[in-house]
Short mmCIF file of C-alpha atoms in Angstrom, two decimals:
data_model
loop_
_atom_site.label_atom_id
_atom_site.label_comp_id
_atom_site.label_asym_id
_atom_site.label_seq_id
_atom_site.Cartn_x
_atom_site.Cartn_y
_atom_site.Cartn_z
CA MET A 1 29.93 161.67 172.02
CA GLU A 2 27.33 161.27 169.27
CA HIS A 3 23.89 159.71 169.47
CA ALA A 4 22.17 159.09 166.12
CA SER A 5 18.58 157.95 165.72
CA GLY A 6 17.33 155.79 162.89
CA ALA A 7 19.08 153.03 161.01
CA PRO A 8 20.89 152.82 157.70
CA ALA A 9 18.77 152.28 154.64
CA SER A 10 18.21 148.72 153.51
CA PRO A 11 21.05 147.02 151.65
CA GLY A 12 18.85 146.90 148.58
CA LEU A 13 19.38 150.61 148.06
CA GLY A 14 23.14 150.18 147.94
CA ASN A 15 24.76 153.31 146.57
CA THR A 16 22.13 153.92 143.92
CA ALA A 17 20.89 157.49 144.00
CA LEU A 18 17.16 157.62 143.44
CA GLU A 19 16.20 160.07 140.74
CA SER A 20 13.26 162.37 141.29
CA ASP A 21 10.25 162.36 139.05
CA ASP A 22 8.67 165.27 140.86
CA GLY A 23 8.16 166.98 137.54
CA ASP A 24 9.80 169.78 135.67
CA GLN A 25 10.99 171.68 138.72
CA PRO A 26 14.63 171.27 139.72
CA LYS A 27 15.41 170.32 143.27
CA GLU A 28 17.38 172.27 145.79
CA ALA A 29 20.23 170.80 147.82
CA CYS A 30 19.31 171.56 151.45
CA GLY A 31 18.12 173.92 154.13
CA VAL A 32 20.26 174.76 157.16
CA ILE A 33 19.70 176.51 160.47
CA GLY A 34 21.77 177.23 163.57
CA VAL A 35 20.51 178.53 166.92
CA TYR A 36 22.18 179.92 170.03
CA ALA A 37 19.46 180.62 172.60
CA PRO A 38 20.90 181.21 176.09
CA GLY A 39 18.71 179.74 178.82
CA ARG A 40 16.38 177.97 176.36
CA ALA A 41 16.30 174.60 174.66
CA ALA A 42 17.52 175.06 171.10
CA ALA A 43 16.03 171.82 169.70
CA PRO A 44 12.39 173.01 169.47
CA LEU A 45 13.49 176.24 167.81
CA ILE A 46 15.64 174.37 165.32
CA THR A 47 12.77 172.00 164.55
CA ASP A 48 10.33 174.87 163.94
CA GLY A 49 12.89 176.52 161.69
CA LEU A 50 13.37 173.31 159.71
CA HIS A 51 9.62 173.10 159.15
CA ALA A 52 9.91 176.50 157.45
CA LEU A 53 12.76 175.15 155.31
CA GLN A 54 11.15 171.79 154.46
CA HIS A 55 10.60 172.86 150.84
CA ARG A 56 14.37 172.90 150.35
CA GLY A 57 14.72 169.17 150.95
CA GLN A 58 12.44 166.26 151.77
CA GLU A 59 14.79 163.26 151.85
CA SER A 60 16.16 163.49 155.36
CA ALA A 61 16.21 165.77 158.38
CA GLY A 62 18.28 166.11 161.50
CA LEU A 63 19.74 168.29 164.23
CA ALA A 64 22.71 168.42 166.56
CA VAL A 65 22.52 169.99 170.02
CA LYS A 66 25.21 170.70 172.59
CA ASP A 67 24.31 169.83 176.18
CA GLY A 68 27.21 170.31 178.52
CA SER A 69 30.19 168.43 177.11
CA THR A 70 28.09 166.27 174.77
CA ILE A 71 26.93 166.91 171.21
CA THR A 72 23.84 164.81 170.49
CA VAL A 73 22.87 164.17 166.87
CA VAL A 74 19.39 163.05 165.80
CA LYS A 75 18.86 162.37 162.09
CA ASP A 76 16.96 160.02 159.84
CA MET A 77 15.38 159.64 156.43
CA GLY A 78 12.02 161.37 156.04
CA LEU A 79 10.33 164.69 156.63
CA VAL A 80 10.98 166.94 159.62
CA THR A 81 7.69 165.89 161.20
CA ASP A 82 8.67 162.21 161.01
CA VAL A 83 12.24 162.56 162.25
CA LEU A 84 12.01 165.29 164.88
CA ASP A 85 8.81 164.51 166.78
CA GLN A 86 8.04 166.00 170.18
CA ARG A 87 9.10 162.91 172.09
CA THR A 88 12.49 162.90 170.37
CA ILE A 89 13.36 166.55 170.83
CA GLY A 90 11.70 167.01 174.21
CA CYS A 91 14.67 165.54 176.09
CA LEU A 92 17.28 167.70 174.35
CA GLU A 93 18.03 170.65 176.61
CA GLY A 94 21.12 172.27 175.10
CA ASP A 95 20.95 175.92 174.14
CA LEU A 96 23.19 175.67 171.04
CA GLY A 97 22.59 173.56 167.96
CA ILE A 98 22.23 173.23 164.20
CA GLY A 99 19.70 171.59 161.88
CA HIS A 100 19.45 170.33 158.33
CA THR A 101 16.92 169.14 155.77
CA ARG A 102 18.33 167.46 152.68
CA TYR A 103 17.84 166.82 149.02
CA SER A 104 20.79 164.95 147.53
CA THR A 105 22.87 166.26 144.65
CA THR A 106 26.17 164.62 145.58
CA GLY A 107 25.88 161.27 147.35
CA SER A 108 23.07 158.77 147.44
CA SER A 109 19.71 159.19 149.13
CA VAL A 110 20.55 156.93 152.07
CA TRP A 111 20.74 157.26 155.85
CA GLU A 112 24.52 157.56 155.92
CA ASN A 113 24.28 160.82 153.98
CA ALA A 114 21.71 162.45 156.25
CA GLN A 115 23.00 165.50 158.12
CA PRO A 116 24.23 167.06 160.33
CA SER A 117 27.51 165.21 159.98
CA PHE A 118 29.48 164.69 163.17
CA ARG A 119 33.13 164.11 163.95
CA SER A 120 34.58 163.13 167.31
CA VAL A 121 38.02 164.67 167.72
CA PRO A 122 39.73 164.65 171.13
CA GLY A 123 38.81 167.93 172.76
CA ALA A 124 37.19 169.29 169.61
CA ASP A 125 33.99 167.42 168.65
CA PHE A 126 31.93 169.24 166.04
CA ALA A 127 28.87 168.93 163.78
CA GLN A 128 28.25 170.45 160.37
CA ALA A 129 25.33 171.06 157.99
CA HIS A 130 25.88 171.99 154.35
CA ASN A 131 23.75 173.56 151.63
CA GLY A 132 25.28 173.53 148.16
CA ASN A 133 27.61 171.43 146.05
CA LEU A 134 31.38 171.46 145.85
CA THR A 135 32.99 171.34 142.41
CA ASN A 136 36.43 170.03 143.41
CA THR A 137 35.36 166.92 145.30
CA MET A 138 37.64 164.59 143.37
CA GLU A 139 40.72 166.56 144.40
CA LEU A 140 39.53 166.81 148.00
CA ALA A 141 38.69 163.10 148.11
CA ALA A 142 42.21 162.29 146.95
CA GLU A 143 43.65 164.57 149.63
CA VAL A 144 41.81 162.95 152.55
CA GLY A 145 41.69 159.42 151.17
CA ALA A 146 37.90 159.35 151.09
CA SER A 147 37.60 155.62 150.47
CA SER A 148 39.33 154.78 153.73
CA HIS A 149 37.47 157.42 155.72
CA GLY A 150 34.03 156.45 154.43
CA ALA A 151 33.12 159.85 153.01
CA SER A 152 30.21 159.45 150.61
CA ASN A 153 29.33 163.04 149.72
CA ASP A 154 30.90 166.46 149.51
CA SER A 155 29.59 167.50 152.94
CA ASP A 156 31.41 164.54 154.49
CA LEU A 157 34.60 165.64 152.77
CA ILE A 158 34.40 169.03 154.46
CA SER A 159 34.03 167.31 157.83
CA GLU A 160 36.98 165.00 157.09
CA LEU A 161 39.19 167.93 156.16
CA LEU A 162 38.23 169.76 159.34
CA ALA A 163 38.75 166.69 161.52
CA ARG A 164 42.19 166.10 160.05
CA GLU A 165 43.15 169.73 160.66
CA LEU A 166 41.98 169.49 164.27
CA ILE A 167 43.93 166.27 164.84
CA ASN A 168 47.09 167.77 163.34
CA ASP A 169 46.75 170.76 165.69
CA ALA A 170 45.98 168.64 168.78
CA ALA A 171 49.11 169.82 170.56
CA GLU A 172 48.12 173.46 170.12
CA SER A 173 44.61 173.53 171.64
CA PRO A 174 42.71 172.98 168.39
CA SER A 175 39.60 175.00 167.62
CA LEU A 176 36.95 174.64 164.94
CA GLU A 177 37.41 178.29 164.04
CA SER A 178 41.12 177.91 163.31
CA ALA A 179 40.52 174.67 161.39
CA LEU A 180 37.97 176.40 159.19
CA LEU A 181 40.41 179.18 158.39
CA GLN A 182 42.77 176.54 157.02
CA VAL A 183 40.20 174.38 155.21
CA LEU A 184 37.78 176.88 153.67
CA PRO A 185 40.22 178.30 151.09
CA LYS A 186 40.58 174.76 149.66
CA LEU A 187 36.85 174.48 148.88
CA GLU A 188 35.41 175.38 145.48
CA GLY A 189 31.81 175.63 144.40
CA ALA A 190 28.69 176.32 146.45
CA PHE A 191 28.63 175.98 150.23
CA SER A 192 26.55 177.71 152.85
CA LEU A 193 27.50 176.04 156.12
CA VAL A 194 26.39 176.07 159.72
CA LEU A 195 28.74 174.38 162.19
CA MET A 196 29.00 173.98 165.93
CA ASP A 197 31.40 172.71 168.54
CA ARG A 198 31.07 172.83 172.31
CA GLU A 199 31.78 176.55 172.39
CA ALA A 200 30.45 178.30 169.29
CA LEU A 201 27.99 178.46 166.41
CA ILE A 202 29.60 179.29 163.06
CA GLY A 203 28.15 180.24 159.68
CA VAL A 204 30.01 180.32 156.35
CA ARG A 205 29.03 181.44 152.87
CA ASP A 206 31.14 180.64 149.81
CA PRO A 207 32.90 183.49 147.93
CA ASN A 208 30.16 183.56 145.27
CA GLY A 209 27.25 183.33 147.67
CA PHE A 210 25.46 180.81 145.45
CA ARG A 211 23.19 179.71 148.30
CA PRO A 212 21.56 182.14 150.74
CA LEU A 213 22.36 182.44 154.44
CA CYS A 214 21.14 185.09 156.86
CA LEU A 215 21.61 186.20 160.46
CA GLY A 216 18.79 186.84 162.93
CA ARG A 217 18.47 187.96 166.54
CA TYR A 218 16.48 185.82 168.94
CA SER A 219 15.92 187.38 172.37
CA ASP A 220 19.50 187.56 173.65
CA GLY A 221 20.68 184.87 171.24
CA TRP A 222 21.30 184.44 167.53
CA VAL A 223 20.04 182.44 164.56
CA LEU A 224 21.60 181.48 161.23
CA ALA A 225 19.24 180.22 158.50
CA SER A 226 18.97 179.58 154.78
CA GLU A 227 15.93 181.85 154.50
CA THR A 228 14.34 184.71 156.41
CA ALA A 229 11.09 182.71 156.58
CA ALA A 230 12.77 180.42 159.11
CA LEU A 231 13.59 183.44 161.28
CA ASP A 232 9.96 184.58 161.16
CA THR A 233 8.74 181.13 162.16
CA ILE A 234 10.71 181.06 165.40
CA GLY A 235 10.17 184.73 166.23
CA ALA A 236 13.68 185.95 165.41
CA ARG A 237 14.40 189.37 163.95
CA PHE A 238 16.29 189.58 160.66
CA ILE A 239 19.61 191.40 161.05
CA ARG A 240 21.37 190.93 157.71
CA GLU A 241 22.52 188.46 155.11
CA ILE A 242 25.88 186.77 155.51
CA VAL A 243 27.89 188.25 152.66
CA PRO A 244 29.69 186.07 150.11
CA GLY A 245 33.02 184.89 151.49
CA GLU A 246 32.16 185.67 155.11
CA MET A 247 32.56 183.46 158.16
CA ILE A 248 30.62 184.54 161.23
CA VAL A 249 31.40 183.19 164.71
CA ILE A 250 28.81 183.32 167.50
CA SER A 251 30.19 182.61 170.96
CA PRO A 252 28.66 183.06 174.42
CA GLY A 253 29.42 186.35 176.05
CA GLY A 254 29.91 188.56 173.02
CA PRO A 255 28.53 189.77 169.69
CA PRO A 256 29.08 187.80 166.47
CA ARG A 257 32.54 188.16 164.96
CA SER A 258 33.00 188.45 161.20
CA LEU A 259 36.00 186.87 159.50
CA HIS A 260 36.97 186.70 155.84
CA PRO A 261 39.03 183.58 155.08
CA PHE A 262 39.05 183.87 151.28
CA GLN A 263 41.36 185.92 149.09
CA PRO A 264 39.66 189.13 147.84
CA GLU A 265 40.00 188.07 144.21
CA ARG A 266 37.71 185.10 144.86
CA ILE A 267 34.81 187.25 146.04
CA ASP A 268 32.29 187.50 143.20
CA PRO A 269 28.64 187.55 144.36
CA LYS A 270 26.51 185.24 142.19
CA LEU A 271 23.34 184.25 144.02
CA CYS A 272 21.55 181.45 142.14
CA ILE A 273 18.72 183.09 140.22
CA PHE A 274 16.59 179.98 140.87
CA GLU A 275 16.19 181.23 144.43
CA PHE A 276 13.94 184.02 143.18
CA VAL A 277 12.12 181.88 140.61
CA TYR A 278 11.44 178.68 142.51
CA MET A 279 13.62 177.67 145.44
CA SER A 280 12.92 180.19 148.17
CA ARG A 281 9.60 180.56 149.94
CA PRO A 282 7.53 183.48 148.62
CA ASP A 283 7.58 185.14 152.05
CA SER A 284 11.37 185.11 152.26
CA TYR A 285 13.53 188.12 151.45
CA LEU A 286 16.66 188.09 149.30
CA HIS A 287 18.77 191.20 148.91
CA GLY A 288 15.94 193.17 150.53
CA ARG A 289 13.34 191.99 147.98
CA GLU A 290 10.37 189.85 148.94
CA VAL A 291 10.34 186.79 146.69
CA HIS A 292 6.55 186.89 146.15
CA GLY A 293 6.69 190.39 144.68
CA ALA A 294 9.52 189.44 142.34
CA ARG A 295 7.52 186.47 141.05
CA MET A 296 4.50 188.68 140.41
CA ARG A 297 6.68 191.04 138.39
CA MET A 298 7.99 188.08 136.40
CA GLY A 299 4.45 187.15 135.47
CA ALA A 300 3.67 190.73 134.50
CA LYS A 301 6.73 190.71 132.23
CA LEU A 302 5.41 187.60 130.50
CA ALA A 303 2.05 189.25 129.89
CA LEU A 304 3.67 192.31 128.33
CA LYS A 305 6.29 190.46 126.29
CA VAL A 306 4.22 187.51 125.00
CA PRO A 307 0.50 188.37 125.23
CA VAL A 308 -2.24 186.03 124.06
CA GLU A 309 -6.03 186.15 123.95
CA ALA A 310 -7.51 183.92 126.63
CA ASP A 311 -10.36 183.55 129.11
CA MET A 312 -8.46 182.68 132.29
CA VAL A 313 -4.94 182.79 133.74
CA MET A 314 -3.96 179.99 136.11
CA GLY A 315 -0.73 179.06 137.86
CA VAL A 316 0.84 175.66 138.45
CA PRO A 317 1.13 175.21 142.24
CA GLU A 318 2.98 176.39 144.15
CA SER A 319 5.63 178.74 142.78
CA GLY A 320 3.81 179.39 139.51
CA ILE A 321 0.88 181.01 141.31
CA PRO A 322 2.41 184.44 142.15
CA ALA A 323 3.62 184.77 138.54
CA ALA A 324 0.14 183.87 137.30
CA GLU A 325 -1.32 186.58 139.52
CA GLY A 326 1.12 189.06 138.03
CA TYR A 327 0.27 187.92 134.50
CA ALA A 328 -3.47 188.30 135.14
CA LYS A 329 -3.11 191.77 136.61
CA ALA A 330 -0.92 193.04 133.76
CA SER A 331 -3.02 191.44 131.00
CA GLY A 332 -6.48 192.12 132.34
CA ILE A 333 -7.41 188.46 131.88
CA PRO A 334 -9.22 187.04 134.94
CA TYR A 335 -7.19 184.90 137.31
CA GLY A 336 -8.59 181.55 138.40
CA ASN A 337 -7.57 178.38 140.17
CA GLY A 338 -7.45 175.49 137.74
CA LEU A 339 -5.43 172.95 139.72
CA VAL A 340 -5.47 171.43 143.18
CA LYS A 341 -2.21 170.06 144.56
CA ASN A 342 -2.16 167.13 146.96
CA ARG A 343 0.13 168.46 149.69
CA TYR A 344 0.51 165.06 151.34
CA ILE A 345 2.25 163.30 148.48
CA GLY A 346 5.99 163.23 149.03
CA ARG A 347 8.67 162.65 146.45
CA THR A 348 7.94 160.21 143.67
CA PHE A 349 10.65 158.52 141.66
CA ILE A 350 11.40 157.61 138.08
CA ALA A 351 8.69 155.25 136.93
CA PRO A 352 9.33 152.47 134.42
CA ASN A 353 6.93 153.63 131.71
CA GLN A 354 4.82 156.51 130.53
CA ASP A 355 1.61 155.26 132.15
CA ALA A 356 3.28 155.09 135.55
CA ARG A 357 4.76 158.56 135.13
CA GLU A 358 1.33 159.94 134.29
CA ARG A 359 -0.13 158.33 137.40
CA ASN A 360 2.55 160.06 139.46
CA VAL A 361 1.45 163.42 138.07
CA ARG A 362 -2.23 162.68 138.67
CA ARG A 363 -1.49 161.79 142.29
CA LYS A 364 -0.09 165.25 142.84
CA LEU A 365 -2.30 167.48 140.68
CA ASN A 366 -6.01 167.41 139.95
CA VAL A 367 -7.95 169.67 137.60
CA LEU A 368 -10.91 171.80 138.71
CA ARG A 369 -13.08 170.82 135.76
CA ASP A 370 -15.79 173.45 136.15
CA GLN A 371 -13.12 176.15 136.24
CA VAL A 372 -11.40 175.19 132.98
CA ARG A 373 -14.18 173.65 130.88
CA GLY A 374 -14.73 175.55 127.62
CA LYS A 375 -11.99 178.10 128.34
CA ARG A 376 -8.86 179.30 126.63
CA LEU A 377 -6.22 179.02 129.35
CA VAL A 378 -2.94 180.78 130.02
CA VAL A 379 -0.99 178.37 132.22
CA VAL A 380 1.92 180.03 134.03
CA GLU A 381 4.73 177.74 135.17
CA ASP A 382 7.94 178.68 137.01
CA SER A 383 10.16 176.40 134.91
CA VAL A 384 10.19 173.62 132.35
CA VAL A 385 13.41 171.66 132.80
CA ARG A 386 12.71 168.08 131.77
CA GLY A 387 9.11 168.42 130.60
CA THR A 388 7.92 165.37 132.54
CA THR A 389 4.97 166.94 134.34
CA THR A 390 4.00 169.59 131.83
CA ARG A 391 3.17 167.22 128.99
CA PHE A 392 0.75 165.32 131.23
CA LEU A 393 -0.65 168.53 132.68
CA ALA A 394 -1.65 169.86 129.28
CA LYS A 395 -3.32 166.53 128.53
CA MET A 396 -5.26 166.66 131.80
CA LEU A 397 -6.48 170.19 131.11
CA ARG A 398 -7.73 169.24 127.65
CA GLU A 399 -9.45 166.15 129.03
CA ALA A 400 -11.24 168.46 131.48
CA GLY A 401 -12.58 170.53 128.59
CA ALA A 402 -10.06 173.36 128.07
CA THR A 403 -10.28 174.54 124.46
CA GLU A 404 -6.78 176.07 124.33
CA VAL A 405 -3.68 175.79 126.53
CA HIS A 406 -1.09 178.57 126.25
CA LEU A 407 2.01 177.90 128.35
CA ARG A 408 4.04 180.80 129.75
CA VAL A 409 7.27 180.01 131.59
CA VAL A 410 9.08 182.36 133.96
CA LEU A 411 12.50 180.76 133.76
CA PRO A 412 14.35 181.02 130.42
CA GLN A 413 15.22 177.80 128.65
CA VAL A 414 17.52 175.61 130.76
CA GLN A 415 20.16 174.08 128.49
CA TRP A 416 23.21 173.48 130.70
CA PRO A 417 23.96 171.47 133.86
CA CYS A 418 24.22 173.00 137.32
CA PHE A 419 27.21 172.19 139.52
CA TYR A 420 26.31 174.42 142.44
CA GLY A 421 23.54 172.52 144.20
CA ILE A 422 20.57 172.26 141.83
CA ASP A 423 19.56 168.84 140.54
CA ILE A 424 20.29 169.51 136.86
CA GLY A 425 23.08 167.06 136.21
CA SER A 426 23.25 166.38 132.48
CA ARG A 427 22.31 168.07 129.20
CA LYS A 428 20.62 164.89 128.02
CA GLU A 429 17.96 165.43 130.72
CA LEU A 430 17.12 168.95 129.55
CA ILE A 431 14.35 169.31 127.01
CA ALA A 432 15.55 172.73 125.80
CA ALA A 433 19.06 171.36 125.12
CA LYS A 434 17.68 168.94 122.55
CA HIS A 435 14.71 170.73 120.98
CA THR A 436 13.64 174.07 119.54
CA THR A 437 10.85 176.03 121.19
CA ASP A 438 8.40 174.89 118.54
CA GLU A 439 9.44 171.26 119.01
CA ILE A 440 8.99 171.62 122.76
CA ARG A 441 5.54 173.10 122.18
CA GLU A 442 4.56 170.00 120.19
CA ILE A 443 6.06 167.62 122.76
CA LEU A 444 4.20 169.34 125.60
CA GLY A 445 0.96 169.48 123.64
CA VAL A 446 0.25 173.20 124.11
CA ASP A 447 -1.07 175.73 121.62
CA THR A 448 1.62 178.33 122.25
CA LEU A 449 4.77 178.40 124.36
CA ALA A 450 6.90 181.34 125.49
CA TYR A 451 9.61 182.00 128.06
CA LEU A 452 11.06 185.10 129.67
CA SER A 453 14.49 186.10 128.47
CA VAL A 454 17.39 186.20 130.91
CA GLN A 455 17.39 189.99 130.81
CA ASP A 456 13.64 190.20 131.41
CA LEU A 457 14.03 187.89 134.39
CA ARG A 458 16.77 190.07 135.84
CA ASP A 459 14.71 193.21 135.23
CA ALA A 460 11.74 191.71 137.07
CA ILE A 461 13.86 191.02 140.16
CA GLU A 462 14.77 194.74 140.19
CA LEU A 463 18.32 194.35 141.46
CA PRO A 464 20.38 195.70 138.55
CA ASP A 465 23.62 195.93 140.52
CA THR A 466 23.44 192.44 141.99
CA GLY A 467 25.30 189.49 140.54
CA PHE A 468 23.39 186.30 139.77
CA CYS A 469 24.36 182.87 138.55
CA ASP A 470 22.40 181.94 135.40
CA ALA A 471 24.87 179.39 134.02
CA CYS A 472 22.19 176.74 133.40
CA MET A 473 20.65 179.14 130.85
CA THR A 474 23.71 180.95 129.50
CA ASN A 475 26.66 178.53 129.95
CA ASN A 476 28.49 181.33 131.76
CA TYR A 477 29.80 179.54 134.84
CA PRO A 478 31.11 181.83 137.59
CA THR A 479 33.87 179.43 138.66
CA ALA A 480 36.31 177.09 136.99
CA ILE A 481 34.69 173.67 136.98
CA GLY A 482 37.32 171.70 135.10
CA LEU A 483 35.79 168.83 133.17
CA ARG A 484 32.34 169.63 134.53
CA PRO A 485 31.93 166.28 136.31
CA GLU A 486 28.47 164.92 136.96
CA LYS A 487 26.73 165.32 140.31
CA ASN A 488 27.82 161.84 141.44
CA MET A 489 31.51 162.56 140.86
CA LEU A 490 32.38 161.82 144.49
CA GLU A 491 30.92 158.34 144.25
CA GLN A 492 33.04 157.79 141.16
CA ALA A 493 36.11 159.03 143.01
CA VAL A 494 35.71 156.65 145.94
#
């Protein structure tokens, strides 16, 4: 049985995916968490964990909890605070559940695509939450007949495949674990999953490990989460990362079991390098490295590789700040705060003209005039993908009295689409795919512009033996992606 809160989005939205105008930063796909907490209500723990993962998606939030023989799903459009309030989660008493916070890359930003997804199969109900983006959705949609089943995104396709496998095995006591072993090898692309049925909590990481997933210990229970920061928030102890290609099964009465459903030749660890630059919280750990420290080293690399004379170093909130601190320390130029970010402004969307776009930027960022007036500034940004925010930011700084604006960017020039869960869907959107560095400098209105190289970025992370995906900068895609369909390829298929 499923209970879902909220209502579908208004018909006026249809199937039109709203495009973000949140600035130059790319957007992540989702954050996921799973909790097994014997003797305790899982819902409050899941909700606290989702608060720690809110930065990974702000479109929708939800959870699924098992209470006896029932799986209850609560999901809706909006932030975690709006969807999972105390009154809603206070009546959910099950000790096993999963949660999700979403930013869409495949499928529209509408209620129907909020997660967790749920399927009712006789004797084998289950719920699933997905972080990532599949690259073979057209083939999978054809296999399950997505138009007749109502699947509207790649996460739904995974659920449909699992449901069909469970139905086909109905005569043989079907289990979610056995269905996953059959379905997972068919999936291509990026997928970190948490799933649950009435008996178990399951985590899966794709053979490349594009998206992070870790395991934590909570009292005498267990937690799966996209980032270690979520473990810290609920008081769980980090145990280890789920390795690429691993499926971990957590059942009552025993320790987690590790299974490996993919062929060995498919295992090729390629964590998305964006996780270190922008996506993950600075207090999270990836491959044993704290993200904040890596970002400081990136800024220090910028200072050493592309120095400039200036009076103050400032970062663009939030993820540009640690790199700015590193730049200031390495260069000897004083660090200062030049911008204030309005933390209560949610996502904004593509505005019809330049004036409206500029107003969107001014709603989110305001200049500390006394800090920047009369100064030569080094502005450190994590990335410049589309250039939307940065051109207005430079204008705002000059209006406030800055005499020079020198832009330093941690992420190398992004020139290619991402098909693994980052909202970079077309080369025509990417400023570096169409312009030289000097042309970009003129477009952005800055005095000088410089980026880290891919090698410098890797060196700053200090994990020389670890594989990373940097395809959006190098065009070296870790997997076969066929015709490189756009992020809405599933909508086209159905």
